[in-house]
XYZ file of C-alpha atoms in Angstrom:
641
model
C 26.283 67.559 -21.809
C 26.614 71.229 -22.731
C 24.237 73.964 -21.601
C 21.937 74.090 -24.618
C 21.503 70.335 -24.546
C 20.664 70.486 -20.858
C 18.109 73.134 -21.698
C 16.690 70.906 -24.388
C 16.462 67.930 -22.062
C 14.561 70.073 -19.567
C 12.306 71.471 -22.288
C 11.525 67.977 -23.503
C 10.156 67.067 -20.090
C 8.045 70.225 -20.019
C 6.670 69.645 -23.505
C 5.887 66.020 -22.756
C 3.882 67.152 -19.751
C 2.149 69.851 -21.807
C 1.300 67.381 -24.557
C -1.149 65.251 -22.579
C -4.029 65.140 -25.055
C -7.216 67.065 -24.495
C -10.136 64.645 -24.289
C -11.205 63.820 -27.844
C -14.812 64.859 -27.195
C -13.675 68.352 -26.158
C -11.841 69.221 -29.381
C -13.544 72.105 -31.166
C -14.034 71.755 -34.929
C -12.923 74.611 -37.142
C -16.120 76.171 -38.598
C -14.667 76.512 -42.102
C -13.836 72.792 -42.161
C -17.103 71.550 -40.648
C -18.831 71.118 -44.016
C -15.964 68.919 -45.263
C -16.226 66.783 -42.150
C -20.006 66.508 -42.564
C -19.589 65.484 -46.209
C -17.039 62.828 -45.306
C -14.250 64.601 -47.183
C -12.237 65.200 -44.024
C -11.954 63.253 -40.745
C -13.171 64.888 -37.520
C -10.609 67.044 -35.748
C -9.903 64.365 -33.106
C -8.755 61.990 -35.850
C -6.718 64.647 -37.641
C -4.553 65.452 -34.628
C -1.642 63.391 -33.273
C -2.432 61.224 -30.262
C -0.475 63.732 -28.168
C -0.720 67.113 -29.885
C 1.348 70.048 -28.708
C -0.895 71.875 -26.230
C -0.380 75.646 -26.135
C -1.134 77.388 -22.838
C -1.496 81.050 -23.719
C -2.131 82.317 -20.190
C 1.550 81.715 -19.391
C 2.499 84.576 -21.696
C -0.469 86.771 -20.819
C -2.230 86.087 -24.114
C -5.858 85.193 -24.738
C -7.569 82.112 -26.128
C -9.031 82.970 -29.489
C -11.637 81.983 -32.028
C -11.284 80.405 -35.432
C -11.703 82.447 -38.577
C -10.524 85.390 -40.596
C -7.969 86.214 -43.243
C -4.677 87.889 -42.408
C -3.063 90.092 -45.050
C 0.684 90.614 -45.283
C 2.846 92.236 -47.954
C 6.054 91.069 -49.625
C 8.171 92.891 -52.188
C 9.032 89.868 -54.355
C 7.066 86.787 -55.323
C 9.906 84.537 -54.187
C 9.531 85.963 -50.688
C 6.468 83.787 -50.156
C 9.081 81.452 -48.657
C 8.810 83.743 -45.625
C 5.589 81.939 -44.761
C 7.747 78.986 -43.699
C 9.661 81.432 -41.518
C 6.569 83.027 -39.979
C 4.740 79.701 -39.577
C 7.751 78.390 -37.665
C 6.748 74.752 -37.315
C 10.052 73.029 -36.567
C 11.161 69.646 -35.284
C 12.588 71.658 -32.398
C 12.278 75.412 -32.159
C 13.117 78.434 -30.062
C 10.568 79.722 -27.605
C 10.258 83.438 -26.777
C 13.165 83.109 -24.338
C 15.334 81.652 -27.124
C 15.529 78.241 -25.500
C 15.228 75.262 -27.834
C 12.348 72.892 -27.142
C 10.477 70.155 -29.069
C 7.690 71.238 -31.407
C 6.818 68.884 -34.269
C 8.678 66.221 -32.319
C 7.168 64.976 -29.080
C 10.568 64.810 -27.419
C 14.289 64.485 -28.057
C 16.686 62.328 -26.049
C 20.286 63.548 -26.063
C 23.163 61.441 -24.759
C 26.696 62.795 -24.368
C 25.853 65.572 -26.814
C 26.376 63.131 -29.706
C 23.435 60.695 -29.720
C 20.115 62.235 -30.699
C 16.944 60.145 -30.559
C 13.985 61.915 -32.154
C 10.469 60.896 -31.128
C 7.721 61.697 -33.656
C 4.194 62.323 -32.382
C 2.173 59.172 -33.005
C -0.621 59.826 -35.480
C 0.903 63.056 -36.814
C -0.029 63.628 -40.463
C 1.064 65.729 -43.395
C -1.330 68.386 -44.696
C -2.753 65.862 -47.187
C -3.604 63.390 -44.420
C -0.779 60.885 -45.000
C 1.132 59.753 -41.881
C 4.317 61.592 -40.936
C 6.689 58.815 -39.877
C 10.307 57.718 -39.671
C 10.071 56.755 -43.353
C 10.142 60.473 -44.191
C 13.484 60.769 -42.367
C 14.884 57.612 -43.947
C 13.833 58.751 -47.419
C 15.585 62.082 -46.963
C 18.774 60.563 -45.555
C 19.231 57.665 -47.957
C 17.480 58.864 -51.112
C 18.152 62.609 -51.039
C 21.016 63.709 -48.775
C 23.266 60.755 -49.651
C 22.150 60.396 -53.271
C 25.021 61.664 -55.427
C 22.753 62.782 -58.248
C 20.694 64.945 -55.895
C 23.373 66.042 -53.411
C 26.747 66.204 -55.135
C 28.577 67.363 -52.018
C 26.692 64.988 -49.728
C 24.661 65.833 -46.612
C 24.613 69.343 -45.178
C 27.737 70.344 -43.264
C 25.879 70.269 -39.939
C 25.936 66.485 -40.298
C 29.737 66.381 -40.552
C 31.659 66.366 -37.299
C 35.371 65.853 -37.748
C 34.590 65.151 -41.390
C 32.471 62.134 -40.458
C 28.744 61.554 -40.908
C 26.503 60.105 -38.197
C 25.089 56.630 -38.050
C 21.398 56.901 -38.920
C 18.901 54.374 -37.536
C 15.166 53.846 -37.827
C 14.091 52.393 -34.485
C 10.376 52.219 -35.255
C 7.680 54.147 -37.120
C 7.914 57.083 -34.679
C 11.601 57.015 -33.707
C 14.887 57.759 -35.474
C 18.394 58.128 -34.097
C 21.530 59.966 -35.207
C 24.811 58.938 -33.597
C 28.061 60.866 -34.030
C 31.463 59.850 -32.723
C 31.887 63.279 -31.130
C 29.446 65.918 -29.787
C 27.476 67.835 -32.409
C 26.479 71.234 -30.975
C 25.111 72.401 -34.337
C 22.449 69.774 -34.966
C 19.516 71.045 -32.905
C 20.113 74.772 -33.570
C 20.158 73.999 -37.310
C 16.718 72.393 -37.025
C 15.423 75.478 -35.182
C 16.682 78.103 -37.624
C 14.552 80.634 -39.457
C 15.626 78.739 -42.574
C 15.994 75.302 -41.055
C 17.857 72.282 -42.282
C 14.961 70.006 -43.238
C 16.013 66.441 -42.413
C 12.787 64.871 -43.667
C 10.705 64.890 -46.858
C 7.175 63.607 -47.640
C 8.277 60.238 -49.002
C 4.780 59.158 -50.076
C 4.583 62.133 -52.453
C 8.176 62.476 -53.687
C 8.868 58.831 -54.512
C 6.899 59.292 -57.757
C 9.692 61.613 -58.985
C 12.673 59.544 -57.802
C 14.813 57.248 -59.964
C 14.917 54.589 -57.234
C 11.145 54.137 -57.343
C 10.190 54.961 -60.947
C 11.557 53.698 -64.246
C 13.974 55.996 -66.020
C 11.900 56.263 -69.215
C 8.809 57.308 -67.324
C 10.751 59.931 -65.371
C 12.213 61.251 -68.596
C 8.710 61.750 -70.011
C 7.586 63.428 -66.799
C 10.585 65.769 -66.843
C 9.963 66.699 -70.463
C 6.304 67.439 -69.779
C 7.287 69.655 -66.839
C 9.943 71.369 -69.018
C 12.781 70.162 -66.816
C 16.165 68.968 -68.068
C 16.141 65.634 -66.272
C 14.607 63.739 -63.371
C 16.943 65.486 -60.904
C 15.659 68.923 -61.865
C 12.105 67.619 -61.743
C 12.600 66.115 -58.283
C 14.208 69.249 -56.862
C 11.439 71.465 -58.227
C 8.872 69.302 -56.454
C 10.736 68.848 -53.152
C 11.502 72.381 -51.898
C 9.875 72.626 -48.491
C 11.230 76.139 -47.903
C 10.409 77.899 -51.150
C 6.626 77.392 -51.313
C 6.735 76.965 -55.094
C 4.824 73.668 -55.307
C 1.224 73.770 -53.992
C 1.031 69.968 -54.280
C 3.897 69.389 -51.828
C 2.507 68.230 -48.460
C 3.382 70.487 -45.541
C 3.666 70.462 -41.748
C 3.340 74.250 -41.469
C 0.200 75.934 -40.026
C -0.779 77.216 -43.489
C 0.108 75.888 -46.938
C 0.107 77.570 -50.340
C -2.687 76.970 -52.865
C -1.577 78.803 -56.016
C 1.526 78.885 -58.207
C 3.771 81.623 -59.538
C 3.464 83.977 -61.307
C 0.910 85.842 -59.228
C 0.484 89.106 -57.369
C -1.528 87.476 -54.611
C -0.788 84.161 -52.930
C -3.330 82.362 -50.774
C -2.252 80.173 -47.861
C -4.943 78.082 -46.158
C -5.016 76.347 -42.800
C -3.419 72.932 -42.465
C -6.267 70.688 -41.230
C -3.722 68.273 -39.719
C -1.592 70.835 -37.839
C -0.184 69.379 -34.627
C -0.877 72.209 -32.155
C -4.040 72.876 -30.134
C -4.838 75.416 -27.450
C -5.774 74.361 -23.925
C -9.456 74.837 -24.749
C -9.317 72.199 -27.491
C -9.194 74.437 -30.557
C -6.833 73.215 -33.233
C -4.411 75.900 -34.334
C -3.982 78.059 -36.301
C -6.866 80.301 -35.314
C -6.742 82.235 -38.596
C -8.157 80.450 -41.661
C -6.134 82.094 -44.426
C -3.069 84.245 -44.952
C -3.106 86.403 -48.065
C 0.352 87.430 -49.264
C 0.212 90.432 -51.573
C 3.177 91.381 -53.743
C 3.980 95.095 -53.906
C 6.859 97.363 -54.801
C 9.118 97.552 -51.767
C 9.046 101.348 -51.779
C 5.233 101.313 -51.645
C 4.894 98.942 -48.696
C 5.186 101.691 -46.033
C 2.435 103.679 -47.806
C 0.222 100.606 -48.174
C 0.778 99.754 -44.521
C -0.170 103.291 -43.522
C -3.333 102.987 -45.603
C -4.410 99.872 -43.707
C -3.761 97.413 -46.551
C -1.989 94.907 -44.315
C -2.859 93.238 -41.012
C 0.646 92.347 -39.850
C 3.707 94.045 -41.293
C 7.327 94.608 -40.355
C 9.129 93.489 -43.496
C 10.131 96.491 -45.665
C 9.300 98.887 -42.828
C 12.085 100.896 -41.233
C 12.413 103.258 -38.328
C 12.256 106.292 -40.596
C 8.693 105.205 -41.533
C 7.527 105.394 -37.914
C 6.216 108.980 -37.840
C 4.296 108.513 -41.087
C 2.770 105.240 -39.920
C 1.644 106.708 -36.591
C -0.399 109.306 -38.470
C -2.636 106.608 -39.970
C -3.322 104.580 -36.815
C -6.782 105.850 -35.864
C -7.940 106.501 -39.404
C -7.191 102.974 -40.621
C -7.628 100.894 -37.444
C -4.112 99.666 -36.826
C -1.424 100.037 -34.182
C 2.265 100.752 -34.694
C 4.372 98.856 -32.200
C 8.112 99.204 -31.719
C 9.902 95.901 -31.310
C 13.559 95.324 -30.482
C 16.237 93.872 -32.715
C 18.667 91.185 -31.566
C 21.267 92.034 -34.207
C 24.715 93.015 -33.003
C 24.456 96.162 -35.103
C 21.642 97.644 -37.139
C 24.271 98.793 -39.581
C 27.996 98.098 -39.879
C 30.776 98.916 -42.320
C 32.755 95.936 -43.595
C 36.295 96.617 -44.859
C 37.034 93.923 -47.454
C 40.237 92.326 -46.185
C 40.252 90.252 -49.386
C 40.065 93.251 -51.732
C 41.590 92.558 -55.146
C 43.430 95.910 -55.241
C 46.830 95.213 -53.549
C 47.262 98.733 -52.160
C 43.798 98.814 -50.661
C 44.095 95.239 -49.394
C 47.326 96.103 -47.573
C 45.807 99.229 -46.019
C 42.533 97.618 -44.979
C 44.430 94.830 -43.228
C 46.126 97.329 -40.913
C 44.239 97.412 -37.618
C 45.171 101.061 -36.970
C 43.518 102.087 -40.243
C 40.272 100.367 -39.266
C 40.509 101.825 -35.760
C 40.965 105.324 -37.173
C 37.913 104.982 -39.404
C 35.857 103.833 -36.424
C 37.059 106.706 -34.226
C 36.182 109.116 -37.033
C 32.453 108.313 -36.827
C 30.109 110.388 -34.668
C 27.693 107.683 -33.544
C 25.945 110.058 -31.149
C 25.030 112.303 -34.073
C 23.741 109.306 -36.048
C 21.618 108.207 -33.100
C 20.122 111.659 -32.515
C 19.557 112.669 -36.144
C 18.357 109.364 -37.613
C 16.941 107.473 -34.621
C 15.808 110.304 -32.271
C 18.182 109.005 -29.609
C 16.291 105.709 -29.233
C 19.127 103.444 -30.442
C 22.467 102.470 -28.858
C 25.857 103.728 -30.028
C 27.998 100.629 -30.278
C 30.482 98.453 -32.077
C 29.242 95.440 -34.000
C 29.131 93.091 -31.036
C 26.751 91.349 -28.671
C 24.017 93.225 -26.802
C 23.665 93.956 -23.060
C 20.846 91.370 -22.955
C 23.496 88.653 -23.404
C 25.192 87.336 -20.263
C 28.477 87.458 -22.195
C 28.275 91.225 -22.663
C 31.034 93.564 -21.477
C 30.910 97.307 -22.047
C 34.415 97.284 -23.520
C 33.178 95.121 -26.394
C 30.736 97.820 -27.493
C 32.783 100.934 -26.648
C 36.381 100.209 -27.661
C 37.381 102.459 -30.602
C 33.716 103.460 -30.887
C 33.939 106.922 -29.320
C 34.156 109.982 -31.586
C 37.801 111.108 -31.345
C 39.102 113.017 -34.377
C 42.438 113.788 -32.731
C 43.210 110.119 -32.086
C 41.922 109.093 -35.522
C 44.182 111.612 -37.269
C 47.140 110.505 -35.150
C 46.624 106.858 -36.148
C 46.419 107.760 -39.847
C 49.562 109.893 -39.573
C 51.294 106.954 -37.908
C 50.536 104.844 -40.970
C 52.451 107.314 -43.140
C 49.305 108.788 -44.703
C 50.475 112.356 -44.137
C 50.312 113.799 -47.660
C 47.096 115.465 -48.803
C 45.699 116.810 -52.064
C 44.210 120.242 -52.709
C 40.875 119.082 -51.252
C 42.623 118.124 -47.986
C 42.081 114.413 -48.663
C 44.934 112.147 -47.622
C 46.933 110.379 -50.296
C 47.755 106.703 -50.356
C 51.375 105.680 -50.838
C 50.801 105.238 -54.586
C 49.477 108.809 -54.841
C 45.764 108.010 -55.120
C 43.411 109.965 -52.878
C 41.985 108.121 -49.889
C 38.553 107.787 -51.492
C 36.521 104.986 -49.929
C 33.574 103.730 -51.958
C 31.039 102.114 -49.637
C 28.811 99.762 -51.605
C 25.236 99.117 -50.503
C 22.490 96.738 -51.585
C 20.529 99.839 -52.559
C 17.413 98.821 -50.646
C 17.170 101.332 -47.801
C 17.368 105.119 -47.647
C 18.304 104.643 -43.985
C 21.757 103.454 -45.047
C 22.225 106.430 -47.352
C 21.213 108.872 -44.603
C 23.699 107.361 -42.151
C 26.514 107.289 -44.712
C 25.983 110.981 -45.448
C 26.673 111.775 -41.792
C 29.802 109.602 -41.824
C 30.914 111.352 -44.994
C 30.971 114.668 -43.117
C 32.999 113.382 -40.163
C 35.461 111.383 -42.277
C 36.373 114.498 -44.238
C 37.756 115.854 -40.960
C 40.293 113.018 -40.885
C 41.158 113.381 -44.568
C 39.031 110.531 -45.929
C 36.469 110.930 -48.711
C 33.434 108.619 -48.644
C 31.358 107.788 -51.704
C 28.187 105.698 -51.693
C 27.512 103.171 -54.456
C 24.035 101.541 -54.430
C 23.787 98.175 -56.215
C 21.287 95.368 -56.671
C 21.707 92.779 -53.936
C 23.079 90.002 -56.155
C 25.551 92.372 -57.843
C 26.522 93.692 -54.418
C 27.349 90.198 -53.163
C 29.219 89.172 -56.301
C 31.454 92.242 -56.108
C 32.301 91.623 -52.460
C 33.120 87.958 -53.105
C 35.265 88.839 -56.127
C 37.160 91.475 -54.142
C 35.965 94.269 -56.433
C 34.568 96.278 -53.520
C 36.756 97.715 -50.784
C 34.013 98.396 -48.271
C 30.326 97.558 -47.889
C 27.501 98.220 -45.461
C 25.136 95.602 -44.055
C 23.595 94.414 -40.805
C 25.924 93.323 -38.016
C 26.025 90.069 -36.055
C 22.863 88.067 -36.602
C 22.730 86.782 -33.043
C 23.396 89.602 -30.609
C 22.094 87.677 -27.599
C 24.210 84.502 -27.547
C 25.082 82.253 -24.654
C 28.346 80.372 -24.329
C 26.594 77.351 -25.850
C 25.713 79.321 -29.007
C 28.107 78.794 -31.892
C 30.650 81.653 -32.252
C 31.152 80.908 -35.958
C 29.961 84.408 -36.938
C 33.125 85.750 -35.299
C 35.490 83.636 -37.414
C 35.899 83.157 -41.183
C 33.358 80.408 -41.829
C 31.237 81.544 -44.804
C 31.846 83.112 -48.184
C 29.097 85.671 -47.572
C 30.976 87.234 -44.642
C 31.618 90.649 -46.135
C 34.901 91.408 -44.356
C 36.705 88.201 -45.407
C 34.766 86.320 -48.136
C 37.742 84.357 -49.471
C 38.840 83.248 -46.013
C 35.293 82.178 -45.231
C 35.117 80.321 -48.536
C 38.316 78.450 -47.668
C 36.754 77.173 -44.445
C 33.385 76.420 -46.005
C 34.910 74.341 -48.811
C 37.458 72.573 -46.596
C 40.273 74.301 -48.460
C 39.075 73.486 -51.981
C 38.532 77.181 -52.784
C 39.279 80.578 -51.292
C 42.386 81.528 -49.312
C 43.870 80.813 -45.907
C 43.666 83.733 -43.436
C 46.766 85.925 -43.528
C 46.328 87.926 -40.304
C 47.537 86.507 -36.989
C 44.440 87.539 -35.055
C 42.131 86.057 -37.703
C 44.056 82.792 -37.555
C 43.481 82.817 -33.806
C 39.746 83.349 -34.341
C 39.676 80.298 -36.620
C 41.552 78.204 -34.069
C 39.252 79.327 -31.258
C 36.166 78.516 -33.305
C 37.523 75.030 -33.942
C 38.320 74.578 -30.246
C 34.794 75.649 -29.289
C 33.357 73.024 -31.649
C 35.359 70.275 -29.961
C 35.050 71.419 -26.359
C 32.500 69.899 -23.993
C 33.381 72.258 -21.132
C 30.880 75.115 -20.578
C 33.589 77.097 -18.773
C 36.063 76.771 -21.640
C 33.386 77.644 -24.180
C 32.632 80.838 -22.273
C 36.342 81.708 -22.180
C 36.537 81.185 -25.945
C 33.585 83.500 -26.520
C 35.174 86.258 -24.453
C 38.517 85.938 -26.222
C 36.869 86.105 -29.656
C 34.761 89.125 -28.673
C 37.848 90.869 -27.295
C 39.763 90.212 -30.523
C 36.943 91.786 -32.525
C 36.730 94.833 -30.264
C 40.472 95.410 -30.484
C 40.905 94.743 -34.201
C 37.686 96.303 -35.561
C 37.182 93.701 -38.301
C 33.815 95.338 -38.885
C 32.865 98.879 -37.919
C 29.591 98.817 -36.022
C 27.590 102.039 -36.049
C 24.372 101.729 -34.098
C 22.477 98.933 -32.340
C 19.087 98.213 -30.776
C 17.215 100.222 -33.407
C 13.440 99.889 -32.871
C 11.558 97.953 -35.568
C 8.095 99.302 -36.493
C 5.417 96.601 -36.577
C 1.994 97.452 -38.014
C -0.802 95.391 -36.427
C -4.505 95.395 -37.322
C -6.526 96.884 -34.473
C -8.569 93.681 -34.167
C -5.620 91.268 -34.264
C -4.945 89.726 -30.860
C -1.936 88.044 -29.202
C 0.637 90.144 -31.063
C 2.980 91.275 -28.311
C 3.254 95.075 -27.933
C 6.984 94.624 -27.339
C 8.715 91.694 -28.955
C 12.067 90.835 -30.496
C 12.155 90.992 -34.278
C 15.160 89.058 -35.465
C 16.046 86.642 -38.239
C 17.999 83.982 -36.411
C 17.279 83.172 -33.707
C 13.749 84.493 -33.922
C 12.396 83.829 -37.430
C 10.961 87.360 -37.337
C 7.373 86.696 -36.176
C 8.003 82.939 -35.939
C 8.914 82.581 -32.252
C 5.853 84.679 -31.399
C 3.687 81.926 -32.942
C 1.378 83.583 -35.516
C -0.774 80.447 -35.378
C -2.054 81.840 -32.046
C -2.921 85.268 -33.479
C -6.667 85.811 -33.919
C -9.175 88.438 -34.978
C -11.503 89.834 -32.332
C -14.462 91.414 -34.115
C -16.768 91.540 -31.100
C -16.519 95.322 -30.784
C -16.124 96.296 -34.421
C -17.783 95.891 -37.761
C -17.407 92.572 -39.463
C -14.249 92.443 -41.553
C -14.725 92.260 -45.295
């Protein structure tokens, strides 16, 4: 059994011990739900909870037990970003804790045998937000009627289900137990369930069967689809079944809050789930906060609105260059600005497109010495001092010192500012001719003008690129910045129209040897340095191109070996080899890491850590910090409006 599965087995024991139910007569009813209970419209809290709810002991993390009530305001820049409430709510079958160890959450426990047999135990009496039981039928419905239904899933179940090209055997053991059995270990299954955007392996069968061809006559479904202005029953079903998107207020939920209004809107209201499965040690059902109000605002205005006190919890759309401005409004508008850490391998990295459509550029970008020269031609110390006041780390795009796999050579190789060495490498590539502006000429006579494309969302990127522009001129390279809309940006990279782009670095900068190293190999089309090679892997060779560089081929082989290996020692060796290959070949050019993330917190909001890790995956931004335990303390202030 590999390390992460051992961790999970241990966590399961801990959670089982922590889930001994509080005595039913000690559960504390939520004041805002008391009138519904009194009227008979809602069962008492003891009957709404699972028999063994997840008991949260806040004293372990130095937090306080709170009180029910209040509305928490947050801001998003697009209406579709209300899906982030599933991220922040972070109710998962299994999820990461603050130490990034996977443990049961919605599930009572998980039994893992040989890393390939996963038995999931549902909490008895757990219910969806509408009060219907959450049972093994919801897993069966998803597996048989959604994931394996060719009309709904043309390519079949998600790739995390396929090990060696084979799907698992799925079994329903009883109403609270399901089992997945693979022929070989599946190290991706549990992490996929714990992601910020998880793979949902269940659906509310009692609700969705009314839209499914297996349970409703075709003519009736056709009428329903027409009334809903959908092309067919498949489109109707999918529009009703999206657990992540928050676009259907009628869809039952297991999250701490669920949405109550539809798009279009400028304000979305999420209310507490009366059947949520967590309670605190004192007997209060979580979440503490009654409502979350998601306001939609122009992204550029969110820092100003945050500084004016128009949000209670905000990090999204805030950047380090907003910090000074935000600090000025703290006392005036009763909020605190906290600086959290990032777990990304690099706050910002340049990605040479090794699949560029232009043959001359493609050939040049595939030369390791060219990428090394560009990296050596960047003054990271200047970037750190000028943009981040010296608070960040100058580094390649690699793992962070907080990871046990970290070696200084991974972050420093070819990352020091050395114009002499950079010029020597470029000369060695035959790029010795220059034009009247002292810019080197490519072999076909074109000037060495590198257009770095951005998603056009952050001035921070533009500021950093301006500094790189100055230092690259000293090695005979001209840098231009081209801001684009995000979708256009991605399409151009995938098509090979762009030669270089800028984006965040490694998503998981704090891996262990049991974490998947797939980010280091071509595995996805959206990998900006090799989209076509990633597409080839992701489609099992049906699209894209095979890698053409020896070292990239080795990365692919190592990633495959890691997937098949059950040896923790060999997995660690694979990680180190892949990290060393990246450091030596500079497949992406990391600029700066560990940039502090400003977090605006209402002065009365409790249990928000003054120093946390703000990361997408693992982390789910606020998710691993459990916003359901945040609460408003108004004992020493005026009553909130």
